[in-house]
Coordinates of C-alpha atoms in Angstrom, one line a residue:
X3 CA -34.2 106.1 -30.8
X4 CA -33.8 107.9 -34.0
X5 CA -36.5 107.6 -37.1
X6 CA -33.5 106.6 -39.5
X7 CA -32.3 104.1 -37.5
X8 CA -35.1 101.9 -38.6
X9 CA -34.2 102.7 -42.2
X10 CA -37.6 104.9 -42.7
X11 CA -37.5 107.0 -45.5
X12 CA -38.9 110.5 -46.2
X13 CA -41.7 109.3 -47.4
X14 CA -42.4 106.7 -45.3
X15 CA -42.6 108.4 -41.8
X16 CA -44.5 111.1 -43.3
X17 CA -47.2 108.2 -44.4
X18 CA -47.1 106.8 -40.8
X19 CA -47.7 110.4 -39.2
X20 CA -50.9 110.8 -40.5
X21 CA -52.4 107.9 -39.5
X22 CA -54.2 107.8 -36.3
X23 CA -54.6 104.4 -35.6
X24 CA -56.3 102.1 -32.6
X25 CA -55.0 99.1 -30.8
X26 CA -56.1 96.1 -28.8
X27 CA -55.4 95.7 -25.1
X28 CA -54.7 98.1 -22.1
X29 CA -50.8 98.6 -22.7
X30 CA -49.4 99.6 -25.9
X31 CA -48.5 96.4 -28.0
X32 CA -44.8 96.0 -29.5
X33 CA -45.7 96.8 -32.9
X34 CA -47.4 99.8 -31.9
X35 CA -44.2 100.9 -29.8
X36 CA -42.6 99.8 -33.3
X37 CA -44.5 101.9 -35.7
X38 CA -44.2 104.8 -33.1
X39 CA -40.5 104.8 -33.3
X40 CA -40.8 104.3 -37.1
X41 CA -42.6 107.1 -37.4
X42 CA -46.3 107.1 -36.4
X43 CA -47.5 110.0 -34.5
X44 CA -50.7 109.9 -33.3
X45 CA -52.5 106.8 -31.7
X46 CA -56.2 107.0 -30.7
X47 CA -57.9 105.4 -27.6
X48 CA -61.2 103.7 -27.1
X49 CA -63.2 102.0 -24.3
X50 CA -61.6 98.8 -24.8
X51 CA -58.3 100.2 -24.3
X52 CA -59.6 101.8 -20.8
X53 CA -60.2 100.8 -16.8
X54 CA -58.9 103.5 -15.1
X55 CA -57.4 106.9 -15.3
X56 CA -54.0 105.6 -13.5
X57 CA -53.8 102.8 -16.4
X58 CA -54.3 104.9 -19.0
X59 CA -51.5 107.6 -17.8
X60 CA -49.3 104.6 -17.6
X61 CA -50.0 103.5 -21.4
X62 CA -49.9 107.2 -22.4
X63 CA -46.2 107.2 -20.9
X64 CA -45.3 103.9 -22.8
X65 CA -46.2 105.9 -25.7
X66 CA -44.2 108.9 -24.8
X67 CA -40.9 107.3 -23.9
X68 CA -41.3 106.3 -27.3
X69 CA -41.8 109.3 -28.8
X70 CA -42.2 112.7 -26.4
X71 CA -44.7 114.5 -28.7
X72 CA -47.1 111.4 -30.0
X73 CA -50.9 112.6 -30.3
X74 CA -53.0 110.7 -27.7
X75 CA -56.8 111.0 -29.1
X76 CA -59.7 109.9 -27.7
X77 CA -63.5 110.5 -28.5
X78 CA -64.1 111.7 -24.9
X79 CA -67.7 114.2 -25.6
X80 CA -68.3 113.8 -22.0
X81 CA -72.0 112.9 -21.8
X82 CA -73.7 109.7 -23.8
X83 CA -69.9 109.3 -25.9
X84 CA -67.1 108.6 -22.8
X85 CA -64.3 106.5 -23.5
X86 CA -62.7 107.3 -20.3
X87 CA -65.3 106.4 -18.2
X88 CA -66.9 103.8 -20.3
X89 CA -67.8 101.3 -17.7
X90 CA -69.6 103.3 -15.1
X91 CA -71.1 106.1 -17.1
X92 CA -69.3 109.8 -17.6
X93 CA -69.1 112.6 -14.6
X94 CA -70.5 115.2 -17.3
X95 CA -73.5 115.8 -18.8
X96 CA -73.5 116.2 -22.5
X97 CA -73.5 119.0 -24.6
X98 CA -77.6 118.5 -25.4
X99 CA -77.7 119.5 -21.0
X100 CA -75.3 122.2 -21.5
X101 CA -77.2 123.7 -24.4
X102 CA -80.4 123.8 -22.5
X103 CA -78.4 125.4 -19.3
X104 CA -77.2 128.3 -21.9
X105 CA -74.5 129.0 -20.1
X106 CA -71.1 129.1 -22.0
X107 CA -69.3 130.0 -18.8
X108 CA -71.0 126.8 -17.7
X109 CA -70.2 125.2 -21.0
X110 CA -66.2 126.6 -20.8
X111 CA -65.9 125.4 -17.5
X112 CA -67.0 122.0 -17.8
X113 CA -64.8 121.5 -21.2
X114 CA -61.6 122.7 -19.3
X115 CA -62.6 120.3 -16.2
X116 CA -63.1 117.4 -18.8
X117 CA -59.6 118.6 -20.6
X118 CA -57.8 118.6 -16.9
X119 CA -58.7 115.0 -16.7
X120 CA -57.7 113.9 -20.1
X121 CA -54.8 115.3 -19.6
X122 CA -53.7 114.4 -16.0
X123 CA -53.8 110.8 -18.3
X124 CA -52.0 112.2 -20.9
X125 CA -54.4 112.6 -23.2
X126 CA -53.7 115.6 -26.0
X127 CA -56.1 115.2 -28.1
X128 CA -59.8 115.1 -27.8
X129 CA -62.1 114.2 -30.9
X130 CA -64.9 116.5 -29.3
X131 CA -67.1 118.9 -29.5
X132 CA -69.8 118.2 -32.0
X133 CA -70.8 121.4 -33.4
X134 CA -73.4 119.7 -35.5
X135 CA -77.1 121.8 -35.2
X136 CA -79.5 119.0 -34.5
X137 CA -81.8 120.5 -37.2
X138 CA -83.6 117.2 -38.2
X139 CA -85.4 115.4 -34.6
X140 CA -84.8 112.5 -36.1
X141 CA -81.3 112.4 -36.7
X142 CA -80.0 108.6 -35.1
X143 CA -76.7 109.2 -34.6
X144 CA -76.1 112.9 -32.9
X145 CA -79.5 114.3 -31.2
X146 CA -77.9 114.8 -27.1
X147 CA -74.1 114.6 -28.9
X148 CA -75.4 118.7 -30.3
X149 CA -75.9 121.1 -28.1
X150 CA -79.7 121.9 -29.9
X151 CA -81.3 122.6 -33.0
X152 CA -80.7 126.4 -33.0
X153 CA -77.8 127.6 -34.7
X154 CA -76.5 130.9 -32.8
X155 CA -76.8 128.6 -29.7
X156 CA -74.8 125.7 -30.8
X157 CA -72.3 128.3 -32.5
X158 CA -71.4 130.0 -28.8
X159 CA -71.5 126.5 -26.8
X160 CA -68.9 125.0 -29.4
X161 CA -66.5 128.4 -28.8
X162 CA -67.1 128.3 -25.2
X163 CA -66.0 124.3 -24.8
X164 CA -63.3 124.3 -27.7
X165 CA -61.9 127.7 -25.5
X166 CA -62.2 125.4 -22.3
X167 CA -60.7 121.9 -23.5
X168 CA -57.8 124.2 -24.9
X169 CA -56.9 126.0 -21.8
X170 CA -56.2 122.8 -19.8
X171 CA -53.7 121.9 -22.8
X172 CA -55.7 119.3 -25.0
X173 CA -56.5 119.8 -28.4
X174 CA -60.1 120.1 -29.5
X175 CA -61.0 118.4 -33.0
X176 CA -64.4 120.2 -33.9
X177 CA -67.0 117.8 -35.9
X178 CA -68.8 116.7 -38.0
X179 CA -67.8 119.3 -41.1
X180 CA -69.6 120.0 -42.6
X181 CA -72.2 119.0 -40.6
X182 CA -74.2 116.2 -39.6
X183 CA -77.4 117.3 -37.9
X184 CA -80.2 117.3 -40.8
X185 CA -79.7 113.4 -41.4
X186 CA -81.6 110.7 -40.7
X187 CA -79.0 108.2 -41.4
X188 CA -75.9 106.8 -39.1
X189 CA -72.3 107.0 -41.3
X190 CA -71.7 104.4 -39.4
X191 CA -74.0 102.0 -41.2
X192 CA -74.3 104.3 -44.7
X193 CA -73.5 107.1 -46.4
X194 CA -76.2 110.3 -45.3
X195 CA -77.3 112.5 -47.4
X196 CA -78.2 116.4 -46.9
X197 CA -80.0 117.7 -49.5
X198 CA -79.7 121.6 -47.8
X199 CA -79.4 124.3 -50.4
X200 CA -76.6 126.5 -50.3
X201 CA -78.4 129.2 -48.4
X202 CA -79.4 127.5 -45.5
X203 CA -75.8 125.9 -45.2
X204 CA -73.9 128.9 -44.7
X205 CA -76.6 130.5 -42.0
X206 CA -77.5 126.7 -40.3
X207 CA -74.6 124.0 -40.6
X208 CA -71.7 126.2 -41.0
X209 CA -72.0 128.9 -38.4
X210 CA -71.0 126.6 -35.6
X211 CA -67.5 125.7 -37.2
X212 CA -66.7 129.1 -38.3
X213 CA -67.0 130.2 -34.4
X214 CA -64.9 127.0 -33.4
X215 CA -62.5 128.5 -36.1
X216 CA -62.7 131.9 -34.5
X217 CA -61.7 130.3 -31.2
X218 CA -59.3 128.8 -32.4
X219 CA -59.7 124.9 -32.5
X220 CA -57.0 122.9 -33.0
X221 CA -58.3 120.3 -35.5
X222 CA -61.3 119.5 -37.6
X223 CA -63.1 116.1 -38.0
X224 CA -64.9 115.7 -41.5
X225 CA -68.2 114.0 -41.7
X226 CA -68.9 110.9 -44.3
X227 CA -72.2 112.6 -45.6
X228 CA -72.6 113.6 -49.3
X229 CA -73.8 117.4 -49.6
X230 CA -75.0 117.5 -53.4
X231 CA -75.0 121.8 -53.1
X232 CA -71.1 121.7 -52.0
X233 CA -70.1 117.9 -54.1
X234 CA -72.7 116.2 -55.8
X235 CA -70.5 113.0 -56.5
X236 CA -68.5 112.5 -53.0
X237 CA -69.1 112.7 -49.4
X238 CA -67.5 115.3 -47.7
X239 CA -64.5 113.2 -46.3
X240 CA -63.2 112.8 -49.8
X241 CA -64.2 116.1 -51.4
X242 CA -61.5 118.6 -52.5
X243 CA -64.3 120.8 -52.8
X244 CA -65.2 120.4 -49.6
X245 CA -61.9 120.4 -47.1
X246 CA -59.5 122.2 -49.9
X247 CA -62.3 124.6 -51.4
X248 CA -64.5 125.4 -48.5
X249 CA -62.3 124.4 -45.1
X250 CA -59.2 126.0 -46.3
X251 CA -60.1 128.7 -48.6
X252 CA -63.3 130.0 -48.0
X253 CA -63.6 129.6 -44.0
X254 CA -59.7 130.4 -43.8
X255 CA -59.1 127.2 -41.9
X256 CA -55.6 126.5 -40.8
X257 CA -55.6 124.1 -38.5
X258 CA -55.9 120.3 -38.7
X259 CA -58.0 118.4 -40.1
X260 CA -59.0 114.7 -39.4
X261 CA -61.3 112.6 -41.2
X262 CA -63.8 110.6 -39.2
X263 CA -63.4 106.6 -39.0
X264 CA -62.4 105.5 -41.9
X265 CA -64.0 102.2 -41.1
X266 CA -67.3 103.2 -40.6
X267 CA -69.3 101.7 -43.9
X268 CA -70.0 105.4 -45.0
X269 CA -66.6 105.2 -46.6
X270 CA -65.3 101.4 -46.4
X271 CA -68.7 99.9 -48.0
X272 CA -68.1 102.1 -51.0
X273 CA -64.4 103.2 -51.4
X274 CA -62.6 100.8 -49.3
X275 CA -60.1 101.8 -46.7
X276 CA -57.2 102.5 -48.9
X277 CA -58.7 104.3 -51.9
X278 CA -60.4 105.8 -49.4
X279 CA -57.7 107.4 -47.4
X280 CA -55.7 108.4 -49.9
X281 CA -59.0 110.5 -51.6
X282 CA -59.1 112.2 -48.0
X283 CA -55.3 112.8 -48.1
X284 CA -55.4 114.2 -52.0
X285 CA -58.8 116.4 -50.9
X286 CA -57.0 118.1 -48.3
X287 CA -57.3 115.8 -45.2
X288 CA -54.1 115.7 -42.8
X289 CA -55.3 112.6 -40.9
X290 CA -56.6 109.5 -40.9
X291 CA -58.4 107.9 -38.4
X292 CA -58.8 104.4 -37.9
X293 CA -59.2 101.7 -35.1
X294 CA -62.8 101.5 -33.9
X295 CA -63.0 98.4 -35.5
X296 CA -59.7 97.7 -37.1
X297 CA -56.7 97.5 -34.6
X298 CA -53.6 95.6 -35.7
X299 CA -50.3 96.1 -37.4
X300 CA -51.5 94.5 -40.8
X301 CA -54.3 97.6 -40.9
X302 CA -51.4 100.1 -40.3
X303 CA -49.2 98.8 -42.9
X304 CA -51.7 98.2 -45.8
X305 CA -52.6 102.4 -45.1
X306 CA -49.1 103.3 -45.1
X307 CA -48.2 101.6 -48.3
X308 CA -51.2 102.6 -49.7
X309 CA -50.2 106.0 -49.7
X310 CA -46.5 105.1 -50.4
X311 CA -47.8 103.5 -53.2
X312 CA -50.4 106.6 -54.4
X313 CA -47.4 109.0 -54.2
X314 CA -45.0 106.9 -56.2
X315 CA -47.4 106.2 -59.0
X316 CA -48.8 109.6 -59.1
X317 CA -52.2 109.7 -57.7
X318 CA -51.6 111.4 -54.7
X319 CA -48.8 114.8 -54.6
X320 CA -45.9 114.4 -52.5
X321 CA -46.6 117.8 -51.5
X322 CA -49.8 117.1 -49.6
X323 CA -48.6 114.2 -48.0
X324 CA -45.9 116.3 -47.1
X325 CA -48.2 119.4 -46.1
X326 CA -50.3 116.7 -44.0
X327 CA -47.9 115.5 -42.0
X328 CA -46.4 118.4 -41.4
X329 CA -49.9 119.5 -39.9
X330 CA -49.9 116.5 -37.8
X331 CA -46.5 117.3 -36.2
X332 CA -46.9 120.8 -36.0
X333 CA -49.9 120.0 -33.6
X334 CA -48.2 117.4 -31.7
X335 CA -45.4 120.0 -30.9
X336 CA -48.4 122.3 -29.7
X337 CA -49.3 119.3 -27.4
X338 CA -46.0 118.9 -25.8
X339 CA -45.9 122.5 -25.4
X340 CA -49.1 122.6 -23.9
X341 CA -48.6 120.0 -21.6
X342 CA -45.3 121.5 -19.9
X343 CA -47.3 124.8 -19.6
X344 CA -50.1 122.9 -18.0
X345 CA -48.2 120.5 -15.6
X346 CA -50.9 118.1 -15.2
X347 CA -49.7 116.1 -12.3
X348 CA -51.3 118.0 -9.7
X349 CA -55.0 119.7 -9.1
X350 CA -54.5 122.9 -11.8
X351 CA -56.1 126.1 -10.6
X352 CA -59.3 126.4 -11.2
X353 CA -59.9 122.5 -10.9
X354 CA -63.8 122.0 -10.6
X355 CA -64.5 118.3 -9.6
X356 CA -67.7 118.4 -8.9
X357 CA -69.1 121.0 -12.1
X358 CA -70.6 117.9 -14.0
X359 CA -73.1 117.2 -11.1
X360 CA -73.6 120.5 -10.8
X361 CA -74.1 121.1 -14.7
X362 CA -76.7 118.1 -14.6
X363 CA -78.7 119.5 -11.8
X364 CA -79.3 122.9 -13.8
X365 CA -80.1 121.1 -17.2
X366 CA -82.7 119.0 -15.7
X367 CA -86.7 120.4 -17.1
X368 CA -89.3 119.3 -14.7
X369 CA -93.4 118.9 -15.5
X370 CA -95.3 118.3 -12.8
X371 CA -95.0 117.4 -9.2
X372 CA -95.0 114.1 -7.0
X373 CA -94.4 113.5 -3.6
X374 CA -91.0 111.3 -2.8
X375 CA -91.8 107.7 -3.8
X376 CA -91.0 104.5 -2.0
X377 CA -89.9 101.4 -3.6
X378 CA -90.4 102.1 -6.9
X379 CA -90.4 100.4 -10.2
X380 CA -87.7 101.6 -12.2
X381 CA -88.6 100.8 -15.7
X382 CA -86.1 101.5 -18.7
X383 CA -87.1 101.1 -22.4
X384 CA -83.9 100.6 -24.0
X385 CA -83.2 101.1 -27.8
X386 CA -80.4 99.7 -29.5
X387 CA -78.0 102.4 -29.2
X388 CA -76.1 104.0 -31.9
X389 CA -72.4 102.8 -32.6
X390 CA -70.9 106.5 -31.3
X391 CA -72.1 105.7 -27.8
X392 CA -72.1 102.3 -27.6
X393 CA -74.1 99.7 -25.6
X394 CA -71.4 98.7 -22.8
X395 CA -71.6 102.4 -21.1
X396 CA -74.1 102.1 -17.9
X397 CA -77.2 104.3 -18.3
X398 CA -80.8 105.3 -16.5
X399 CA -81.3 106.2 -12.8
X400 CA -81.8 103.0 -11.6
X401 CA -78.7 102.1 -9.8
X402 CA -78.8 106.3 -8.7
X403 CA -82.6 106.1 -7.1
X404 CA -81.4 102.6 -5.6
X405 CA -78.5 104.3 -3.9
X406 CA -80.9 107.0 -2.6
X407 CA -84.7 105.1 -2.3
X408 CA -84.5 101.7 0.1
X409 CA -86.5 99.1 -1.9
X410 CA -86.2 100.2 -5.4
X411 CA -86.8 97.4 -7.8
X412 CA -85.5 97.5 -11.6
X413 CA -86.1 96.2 -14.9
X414 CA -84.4 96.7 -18.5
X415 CA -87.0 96.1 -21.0
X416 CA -85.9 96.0 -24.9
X417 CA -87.1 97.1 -28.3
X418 CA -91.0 95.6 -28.5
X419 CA -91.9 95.9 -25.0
X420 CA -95.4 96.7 -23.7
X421 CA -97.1 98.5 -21.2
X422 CA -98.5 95.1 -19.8
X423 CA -94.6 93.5 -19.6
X424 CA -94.3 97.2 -17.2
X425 CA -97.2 96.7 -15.2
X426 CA -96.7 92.7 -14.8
X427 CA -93.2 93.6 -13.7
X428 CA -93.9 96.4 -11.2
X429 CA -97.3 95.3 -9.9
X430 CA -98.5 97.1 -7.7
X431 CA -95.3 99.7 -7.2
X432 CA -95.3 103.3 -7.9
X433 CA -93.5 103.3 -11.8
X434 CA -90.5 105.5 -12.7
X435 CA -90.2 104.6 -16.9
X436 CA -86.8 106.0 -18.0
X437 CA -86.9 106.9 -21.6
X438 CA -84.3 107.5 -24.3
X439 CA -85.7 109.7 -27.2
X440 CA -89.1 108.3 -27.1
X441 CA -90.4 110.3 -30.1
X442 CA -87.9 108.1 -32.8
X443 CA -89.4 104.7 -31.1
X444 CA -93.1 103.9 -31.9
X445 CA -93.1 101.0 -29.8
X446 CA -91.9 103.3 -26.7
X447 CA -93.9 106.1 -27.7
X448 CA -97.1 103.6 -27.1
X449 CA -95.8 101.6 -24.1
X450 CA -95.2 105.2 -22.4
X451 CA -98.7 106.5 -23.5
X452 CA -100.6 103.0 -22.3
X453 CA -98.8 103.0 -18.9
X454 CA -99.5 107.1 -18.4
X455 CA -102.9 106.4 -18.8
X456 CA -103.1 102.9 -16.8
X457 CA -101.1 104.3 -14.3
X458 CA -101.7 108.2 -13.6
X459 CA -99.0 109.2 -10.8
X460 CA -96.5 107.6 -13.4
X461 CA -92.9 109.1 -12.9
X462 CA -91.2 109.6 -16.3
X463 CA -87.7 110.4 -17.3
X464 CA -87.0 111.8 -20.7
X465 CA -83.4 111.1 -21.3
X466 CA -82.5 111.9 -24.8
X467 CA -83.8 114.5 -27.0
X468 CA -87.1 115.7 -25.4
X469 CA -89.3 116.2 -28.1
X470 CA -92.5 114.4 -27.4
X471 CA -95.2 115.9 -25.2
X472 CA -94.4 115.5 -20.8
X473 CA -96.2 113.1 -19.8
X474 CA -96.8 111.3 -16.3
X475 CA -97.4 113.2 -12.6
X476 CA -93.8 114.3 -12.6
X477 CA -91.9 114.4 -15.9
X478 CA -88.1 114.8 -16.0
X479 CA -86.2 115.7 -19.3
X480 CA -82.3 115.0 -18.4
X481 CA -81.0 116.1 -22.1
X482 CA -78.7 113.4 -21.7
X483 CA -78.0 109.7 -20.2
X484 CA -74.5 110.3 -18.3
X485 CA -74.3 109.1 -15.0
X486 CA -74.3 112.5 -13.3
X487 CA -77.6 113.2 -15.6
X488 CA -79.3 109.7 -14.0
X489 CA -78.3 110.9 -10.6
X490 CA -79.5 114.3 -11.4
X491 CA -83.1 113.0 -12.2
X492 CA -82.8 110.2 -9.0
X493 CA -82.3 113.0 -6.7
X494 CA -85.7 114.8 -7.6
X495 CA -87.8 111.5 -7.7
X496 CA -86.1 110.9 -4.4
X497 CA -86.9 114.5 -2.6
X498 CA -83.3 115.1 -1.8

């Protein structure tokens, strides 16, 4: 069906392209079939939208019948972030593993396995890598989502996996820009602040992009943080200064560029949705995303009139709406290209199935030794996790030692828990406590010390960023929570 045949105008479609909206549900809805044919052209995917890889290549053709070229996105980082594999934990290992592996043929291969999947699904579009240097330990909403804190080491990894994702014909969208390691506040909740000097931001935060840029990524996600040495008045989302003056002109960026969920309270608590998306628009953003949180028609239209309405009344330049959708089409038609050349409906050459196992294996840092247990106490101290990886993805080594050690018992035990609620639980079994970034969590740095210390041959699994001192008779550091990293870790306790 033709675009004018639903009497959209000019300037309407070219509102609808650059949204990138979610939905509800695990087919596409009628009014997103609607606003497809009317002229939306991207549509992004999230766990709820997700059971299985033959489901979603079934929605993704609903889509396409639609419209051929429609962006598919997905925040698929493989490691803690899946989408794809939400329920059961992801078959990769993070980029915090693959950073301390070091290997960018490692890193290259495991982006272009990940990319074969997404797109045997139909997935063109992947809101991955972070190329954000993990600079400050304490940083709550990237730490294993970077691939470390040093800079020439995050720069090659985020080249090697935006070179990889690319070659199996799905677009990489490089993130956070500027750059969101040194923060110690989630965008998600409120809006972070760096207060780097100019200096350090060209030879630390910067450095990773402009070797994504070199490689050639396809798109660029801007962070909600406020930089005062680069925009002392707005976060970097809405900052002409930033995406227009820096992006653009200085790095020689040509690609697209994508804001980050507009949604998140960074941005909505202060600006609102619709003031805010047309200050991304007019600073030289191409597209909007938005759906984590709101998914419906009503969300859709208030954004596309919004704009309409910015353009009409002069507030926003025809021009850059214009230039932005154009952006947002010119990468779709690299997509459908792409996807032709790559003919995802059979094994591609060069298919590596089992690279995210392998990956994990290598990553894993071991202090100490034990002897293979039997019938352990798996106990996992779980934080609240962060919005970006959610709490309904599967994570530890629990169910992985199960499958390996007859007998193993388990317990999940939440923010406040004690050494003594461990020991109680456990009695008298050897105790494997699982971890995740122990060194931001007082309560799990203590219950970890008082149990090492009650409990000598202690088995410990590090499974986020591993920054306090090994601790236990055998101490694994995962650099990540996928499944493949739980497994990983189970094997070792397990002697296999």
């Amino acid at each position: 069906m033709t675009l004018l045949a639903h009497g959209a105008d000019t300037l309407t479609r070219d509102a609808l392209a650059v949204l990138q909206p979610g939905f509800e549900g695990t087919t596409a809805p009628a009014w997103l079939l609607r606003q497809v044919g009317e002229g939306l052209t991207a549509v992004g995917l999230f766990g709820r939208n997700i059971t299985s890889p033959g489901q979603v290549a079934a929605l993704t053709a609903q889509l396409r019948a639609e419209r051929d070229d429609v962006l598919v996105a997905i925040d698929e980082e493989g490691g803690d972030v899946t989408r794809l594999e939400v329920r059961g934990g992801s078959s990769f290992p993070g980029n915090l593993a693959l950073g301390a592996v070091d290997d960018t043929g490692l890193t290259r291969d495991v982006a272009r396995e990940l990319g074969r999947r997404l797109a045997e699904c139909g997935v063109n579009l992947n809101w991955a890598p972070s190329a954000d240097v993990n600079s400050n330990p304490d940083n709550p909403v990237i730490g294993v989502r970077s691939f470390g804190a040093d800079t020439r080491l995050a720069a090659r990894h985020t080249a090697a996996y935006v070179e990889g994702l690319q070659a199996a014909g799905v677009a990489a969208c490089t993130k956070h820009f500027p750059g969101h390691g040194d923060t110690n506040v989630d965008s998600h909740h409120a809006l972070p602040r760096i207060d780097a000097d100019l200096d350090t931001l060209a030879a630390r935060e910067l450095v990773p992009f402009k070797a994504a840029i070199a490689a050639g990524t396809k798109a660029v996600m801007s962070a909600h943080i406020l930089v005062p040495a680069l925009d002392p008045t707005r976060p970097a989302t809405l900052s002409p200064q930033i995406l227009t003056g820096l992006l653009r002109k200085e790095l020689g960026y040509e690609g697209l560029i994508v804001t980050d969920g507009m949604e998140m309270n960074a941005i909505a608590g202060t600006y609102g949705i619709e003031r805010g998306s047309v200050l991304a628009i007019a600073a030289g953003a191409d597209a909007i995303c938005v759906g984590g949180g709101l998914a419906d028609e009503a969300t859709v239209l208030r954004l596309r009139d919004a704009l309409v309405a910015a353009v009409r009344e002069g507030a926003l330049p025809a021009e850059r709406l214009a230039d932005a959708a154009a952006r947002v089409r010119e990468l779709a038609s690299w997509t459908r290209q792409a996807r032709a050349a790559a003919a995802p409906g059979a094994p591609q050459e060069g298919s590596a199935p089992g690279i995210g196992l392998a990956a994990a294996r290598r990553a894993l840092v071991v202090t100490g030794a034990a002897g293979p247990v039997s019938a352990p106490y798996v106990a996992t101290l779980a934080p609240v996790a962060n919005i970006a990886v959610g709490d309904e993805t599967p994570w530890g080594v629990a169910a992985e030692l199960a499958a390996l050690v007859p007998g193993t018992a388990s317990g999940v035990f939440p923010e406040g828990a004690t050494a003594a609620d461990v020991l109680a639980a456990a009695g008298e079994r050897t105790v494997v406590m699982v971890v995740r970034d122990a060194h931001r969590h007082p309560w799990m740095a203590a219950a970890l010390e008082a149990l090492v210390e009650a409990r000598p041959e202690t088995v410990v699994v590090e499974m986020g960023v591993p920054r306090a001192e090994p601790r236990g008779a055998l101490h694994i550091a995962t650099h990540g929570a996928s499944r493949v990293c739980g497994r990983a870790a189970a094997e070792l306790i397990a002697g296999i």
